[in-house]
Coordinates of C-alpha atoms in Angstrom, one line a residue:
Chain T
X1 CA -9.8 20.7 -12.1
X2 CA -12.5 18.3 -11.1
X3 CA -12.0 16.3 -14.6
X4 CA -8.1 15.8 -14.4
X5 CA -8.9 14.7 -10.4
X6 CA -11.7 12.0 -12.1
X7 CA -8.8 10.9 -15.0
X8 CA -6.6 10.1 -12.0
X9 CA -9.0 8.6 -10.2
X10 CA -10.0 6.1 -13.2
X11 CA -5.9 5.5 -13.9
X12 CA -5.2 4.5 -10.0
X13 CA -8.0 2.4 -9.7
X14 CA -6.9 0.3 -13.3
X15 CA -3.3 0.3 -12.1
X16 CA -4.4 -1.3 -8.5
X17 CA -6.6 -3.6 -10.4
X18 CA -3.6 -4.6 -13.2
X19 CA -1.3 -4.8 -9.9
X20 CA -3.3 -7.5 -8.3
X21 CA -4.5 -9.7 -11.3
X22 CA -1.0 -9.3 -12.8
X23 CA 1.4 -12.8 -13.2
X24 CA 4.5 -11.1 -13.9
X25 CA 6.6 -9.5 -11.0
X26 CA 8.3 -6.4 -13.2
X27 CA 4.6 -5.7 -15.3
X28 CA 3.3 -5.6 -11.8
X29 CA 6.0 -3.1 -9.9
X30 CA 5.6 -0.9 -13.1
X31 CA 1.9 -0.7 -12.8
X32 CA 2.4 -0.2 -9.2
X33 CA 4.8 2.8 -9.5
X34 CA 1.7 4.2 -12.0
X35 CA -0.7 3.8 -8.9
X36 CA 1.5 6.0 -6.6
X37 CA 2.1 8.4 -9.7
X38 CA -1.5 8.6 -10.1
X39 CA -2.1 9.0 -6.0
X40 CA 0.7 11.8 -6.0
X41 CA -1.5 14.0 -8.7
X42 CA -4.5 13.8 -6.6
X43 CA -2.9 14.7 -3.6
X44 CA -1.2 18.0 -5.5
X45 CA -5.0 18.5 -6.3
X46 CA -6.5 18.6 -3.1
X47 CA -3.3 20.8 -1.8
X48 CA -1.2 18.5 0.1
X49 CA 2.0 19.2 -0.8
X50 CA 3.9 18.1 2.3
X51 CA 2.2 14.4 1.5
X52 CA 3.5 14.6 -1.9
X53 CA 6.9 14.9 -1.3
X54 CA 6.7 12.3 1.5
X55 CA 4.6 9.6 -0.9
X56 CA 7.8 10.5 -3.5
X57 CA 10.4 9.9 -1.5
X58 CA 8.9 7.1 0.9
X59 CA 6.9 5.0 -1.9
X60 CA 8.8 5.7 -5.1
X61 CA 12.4 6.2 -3.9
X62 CA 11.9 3.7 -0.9
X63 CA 9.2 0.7 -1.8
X64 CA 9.2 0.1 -5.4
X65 CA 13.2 0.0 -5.4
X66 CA 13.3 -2.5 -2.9
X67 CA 10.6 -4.6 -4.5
X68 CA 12.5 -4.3 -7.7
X69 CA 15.8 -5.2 -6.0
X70 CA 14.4 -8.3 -3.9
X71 CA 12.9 -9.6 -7.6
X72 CA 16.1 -9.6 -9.3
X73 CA 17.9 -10.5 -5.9
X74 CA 15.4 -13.6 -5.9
X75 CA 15.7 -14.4 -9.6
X76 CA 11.4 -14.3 -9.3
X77 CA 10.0 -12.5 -12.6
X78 CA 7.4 -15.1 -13.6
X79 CA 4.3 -16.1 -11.1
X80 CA 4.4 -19.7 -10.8
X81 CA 2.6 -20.4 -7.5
X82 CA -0.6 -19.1 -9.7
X83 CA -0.6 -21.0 -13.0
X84 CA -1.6 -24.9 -13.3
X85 CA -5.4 -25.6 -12.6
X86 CA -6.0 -24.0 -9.2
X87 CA -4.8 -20.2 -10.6
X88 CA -6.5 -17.3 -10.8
X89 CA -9.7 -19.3 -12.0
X90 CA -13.1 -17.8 -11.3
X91 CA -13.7 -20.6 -9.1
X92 CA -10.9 -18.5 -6.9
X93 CA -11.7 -15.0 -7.5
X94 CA -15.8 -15.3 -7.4
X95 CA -16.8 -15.5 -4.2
X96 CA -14.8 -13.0 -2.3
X97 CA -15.6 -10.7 -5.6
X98 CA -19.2 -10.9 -4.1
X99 CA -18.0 -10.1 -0.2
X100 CA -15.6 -7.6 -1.0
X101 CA -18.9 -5.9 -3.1
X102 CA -21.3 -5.9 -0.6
X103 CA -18.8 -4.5 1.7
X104 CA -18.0 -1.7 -1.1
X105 CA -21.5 -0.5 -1.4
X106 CA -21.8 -0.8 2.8
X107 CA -18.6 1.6 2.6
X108 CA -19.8 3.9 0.2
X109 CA -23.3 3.9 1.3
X110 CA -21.8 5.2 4.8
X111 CA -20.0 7.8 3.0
X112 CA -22.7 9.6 0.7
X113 CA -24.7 9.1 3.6
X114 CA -22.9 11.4 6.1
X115 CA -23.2 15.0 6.3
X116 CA -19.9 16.8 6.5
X117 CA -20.0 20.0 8.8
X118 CA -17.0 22.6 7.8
X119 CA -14.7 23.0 10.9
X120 CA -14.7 26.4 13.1
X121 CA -11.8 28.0 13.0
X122 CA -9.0 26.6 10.1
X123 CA -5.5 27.3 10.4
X124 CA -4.3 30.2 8.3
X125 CA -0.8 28.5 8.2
X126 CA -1.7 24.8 6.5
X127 CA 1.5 24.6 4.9
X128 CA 3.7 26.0 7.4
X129 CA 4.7 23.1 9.8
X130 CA 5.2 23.7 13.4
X131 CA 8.1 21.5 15.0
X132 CA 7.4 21.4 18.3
X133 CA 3.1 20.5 18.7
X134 CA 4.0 17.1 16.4
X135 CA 7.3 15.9 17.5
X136 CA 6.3 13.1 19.3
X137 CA 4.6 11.8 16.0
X138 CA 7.8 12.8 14.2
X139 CA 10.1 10.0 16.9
X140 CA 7.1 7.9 17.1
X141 CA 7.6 7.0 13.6
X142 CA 11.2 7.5 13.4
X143 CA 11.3 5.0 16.0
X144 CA 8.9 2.1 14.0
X145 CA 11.4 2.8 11.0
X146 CA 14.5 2.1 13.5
X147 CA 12.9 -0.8 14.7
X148 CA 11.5 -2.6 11.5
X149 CA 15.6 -1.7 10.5
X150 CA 16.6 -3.7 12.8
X151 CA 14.7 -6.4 12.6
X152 CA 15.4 -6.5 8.8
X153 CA 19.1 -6.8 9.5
X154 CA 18.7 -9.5 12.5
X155 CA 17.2 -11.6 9.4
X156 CA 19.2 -11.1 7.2
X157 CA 22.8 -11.5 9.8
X158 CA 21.2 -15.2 11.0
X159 CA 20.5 -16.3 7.0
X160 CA 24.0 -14.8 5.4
X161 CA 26.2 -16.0 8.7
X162 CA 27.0 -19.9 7.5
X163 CA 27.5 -18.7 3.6
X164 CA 30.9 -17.8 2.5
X165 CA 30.5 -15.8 -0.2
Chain X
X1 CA -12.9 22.5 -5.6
X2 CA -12.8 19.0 -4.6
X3 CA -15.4 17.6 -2.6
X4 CA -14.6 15.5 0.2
X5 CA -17.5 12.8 -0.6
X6 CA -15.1 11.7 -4.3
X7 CA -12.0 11.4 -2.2
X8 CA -13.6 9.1 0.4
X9 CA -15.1 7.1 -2.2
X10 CA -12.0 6.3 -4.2
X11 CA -10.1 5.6 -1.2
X12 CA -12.9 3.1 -0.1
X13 CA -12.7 1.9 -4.0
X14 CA -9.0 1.2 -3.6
X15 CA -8.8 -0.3 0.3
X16 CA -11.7 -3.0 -1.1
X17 CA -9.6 -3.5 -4.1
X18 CA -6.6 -3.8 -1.7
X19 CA -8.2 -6.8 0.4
X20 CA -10.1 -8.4 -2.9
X21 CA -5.9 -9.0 -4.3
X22 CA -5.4 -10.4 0.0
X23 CA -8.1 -13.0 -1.0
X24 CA -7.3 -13.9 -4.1
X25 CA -3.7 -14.2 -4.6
X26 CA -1.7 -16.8 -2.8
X27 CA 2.3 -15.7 -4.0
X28 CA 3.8 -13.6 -0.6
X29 CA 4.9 -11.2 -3.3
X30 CA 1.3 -10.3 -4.8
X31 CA 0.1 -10.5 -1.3
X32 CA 2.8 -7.2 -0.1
X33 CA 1.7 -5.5 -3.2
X34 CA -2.0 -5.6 -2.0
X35 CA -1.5 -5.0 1.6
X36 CA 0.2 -1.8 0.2
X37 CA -2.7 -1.1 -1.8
X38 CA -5.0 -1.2 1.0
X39 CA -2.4 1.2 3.0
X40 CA -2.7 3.6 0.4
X41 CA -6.5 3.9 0.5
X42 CA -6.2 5.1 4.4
X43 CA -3.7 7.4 3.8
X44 CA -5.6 8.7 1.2
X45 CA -8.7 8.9 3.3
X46 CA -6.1 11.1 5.7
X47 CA -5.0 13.2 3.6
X48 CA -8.4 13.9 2.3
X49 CA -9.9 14.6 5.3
X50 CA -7.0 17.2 6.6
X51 CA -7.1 19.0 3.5
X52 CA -10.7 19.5 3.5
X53 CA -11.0 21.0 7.2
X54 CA -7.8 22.8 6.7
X55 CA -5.9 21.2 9.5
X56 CA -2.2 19.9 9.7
X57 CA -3.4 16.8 12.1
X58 CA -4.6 14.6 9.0
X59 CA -1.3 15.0 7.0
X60 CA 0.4 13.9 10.2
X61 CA -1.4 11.1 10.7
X62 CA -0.5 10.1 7.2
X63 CA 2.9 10.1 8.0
X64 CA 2.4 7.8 10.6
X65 CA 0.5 5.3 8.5
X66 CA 3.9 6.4 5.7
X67 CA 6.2 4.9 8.2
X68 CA 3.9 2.0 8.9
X69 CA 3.7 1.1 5.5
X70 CA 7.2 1.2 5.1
X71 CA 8.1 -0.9 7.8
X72 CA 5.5 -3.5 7.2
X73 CA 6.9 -3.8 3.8
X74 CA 10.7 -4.2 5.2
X75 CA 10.0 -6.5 7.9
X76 CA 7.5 -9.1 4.9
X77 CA 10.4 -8.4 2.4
X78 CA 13.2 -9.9 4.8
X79 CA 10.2 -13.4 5.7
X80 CA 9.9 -13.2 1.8
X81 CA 14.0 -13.4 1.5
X82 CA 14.0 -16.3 4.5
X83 CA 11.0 -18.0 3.0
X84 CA 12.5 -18.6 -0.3
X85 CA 15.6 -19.9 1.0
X86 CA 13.8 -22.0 3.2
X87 CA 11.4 -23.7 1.1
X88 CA 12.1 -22.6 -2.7
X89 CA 8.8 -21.2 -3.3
X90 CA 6.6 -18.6 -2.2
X91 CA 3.4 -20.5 -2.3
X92 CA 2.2 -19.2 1.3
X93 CA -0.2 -22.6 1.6
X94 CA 3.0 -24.4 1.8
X95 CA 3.6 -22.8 5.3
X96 CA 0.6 -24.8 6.8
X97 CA 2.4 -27.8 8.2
X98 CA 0.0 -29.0 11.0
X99 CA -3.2 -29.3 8.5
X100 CA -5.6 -28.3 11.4

């Protein structure tokens, strides 16, 4: 088990890697939809299945489709902010390589470093969810989703008012 | 059995790799996709951590961060849309207008 949790560890952190030094928008959304593949198999590993199905339906069904749709909406499938002489040069990309490194080994030295206690008592019932102790987590982000709706739409009411289409 | 210690490190691995792709890039686009990156390392750090002590309270925490995610990826999609149509590009150094 530990060797398929490594290979998906080592295809995540290429796919991020592809998704971030990657100039064309549909390469990039397909390597990004490999990263939340790849996250979704480690999170079946460790036993989360409730995550999974959110991370599925949230990331894949929800994110990538509407990146995909604003893309072609846009007409955008080539980077062109990034090409010409001040691209992705390692003039750019050197120094924060060397800050975001030093703050990697900081992060990881904090983490090999700790000593992780097992808790007291677990819950016998990890998969069984109780609706009434987390409701208020349940509206809370029912709520942010309503609101970020709403703003979404006041956008998009104020840009398409003047067009007739 | 996975240890906790692998989990924390790869979601540490992919936040930094997540705010490396903030610094770098300079299209709005590139920029979402890397905020989401870095998104996915806390909720991976979550998830991890709930599963490990055998409590419900980390997966529910990671569907707070979920929704977050979500939003913030609605709400920069629709100032991606108005950008464009604004200025025709999504170079975000074109935003600086003051040059303070």
């Amino acid at each position: 088990m530990a060797v398929i949790f490594y290979i998906a560890t080592i295809i995540a952190i290429f796919a991020s890697i592809k998704v971030i030094s990657c100039r064309r928008v549909d390469k990039a959304i397909l390597y990004f939809v490999l990263l939340l593949l790849a996250i979704a198999f480690i999170f079946i590993i460790i036993n989360a299945y409730f995550s999974v199905i959110l991370s599925i339906i949230l990331f894949m069904g929800g994110i990538s489709i509407l990146f995909l749709y604003v893309s072609t909406f846009l007409n955008i499938n080539q980077d062109i902010v990034e090409n010409g002489k001040r691209g992705i040069s390692p003039k750019i990309w050197l120094g924060p390589l060397i800050l975001t490194f030093i703050l990697l080994v900081i992060l990881i030295y904090g983490v090999v470093s700790t000593t992780y206690a097992r808790g007291v008592n677990p819950h016998n019932s990890l998969n069984v969810m109780s609706p009434h102790a987390y409701i208020i987590m349940i509206e809370l982000s029912a709520y942010l989703l309503l609101g970020a709706f709403m703003i979404a739409y006041h956008f998009m009411r104020r840009l398409f008012k003047g067009a007739t289409v | 059995m996975i240890s906790l210690m692998d989990c924390l490190v790869f979601a540490s691995i992919l936040f930094v790799i997540g705010l490396l792709g903030v610094m770098i890039r300079r299209n709005l686009l590139f920029l979402l996709f890397s905020l989401i990156i870095m998104n996915l390392g806390v909720i991976m750090a979550l998830v991890a951590a709930g599963s490990y002590w055998q409590q419900f309270d980390g997966q529910m925490i990671a569907i707070l961060a979920m929704s977050t995610t979500v939003a913030e990826t609605v709400v920069g999609l629709a100032l991606l849309i108005k950008i464009f149509y604004r200025r025709k590009t999504l170079n975000i150094d074109s935003l600086s207008e003051m040059k303070g």
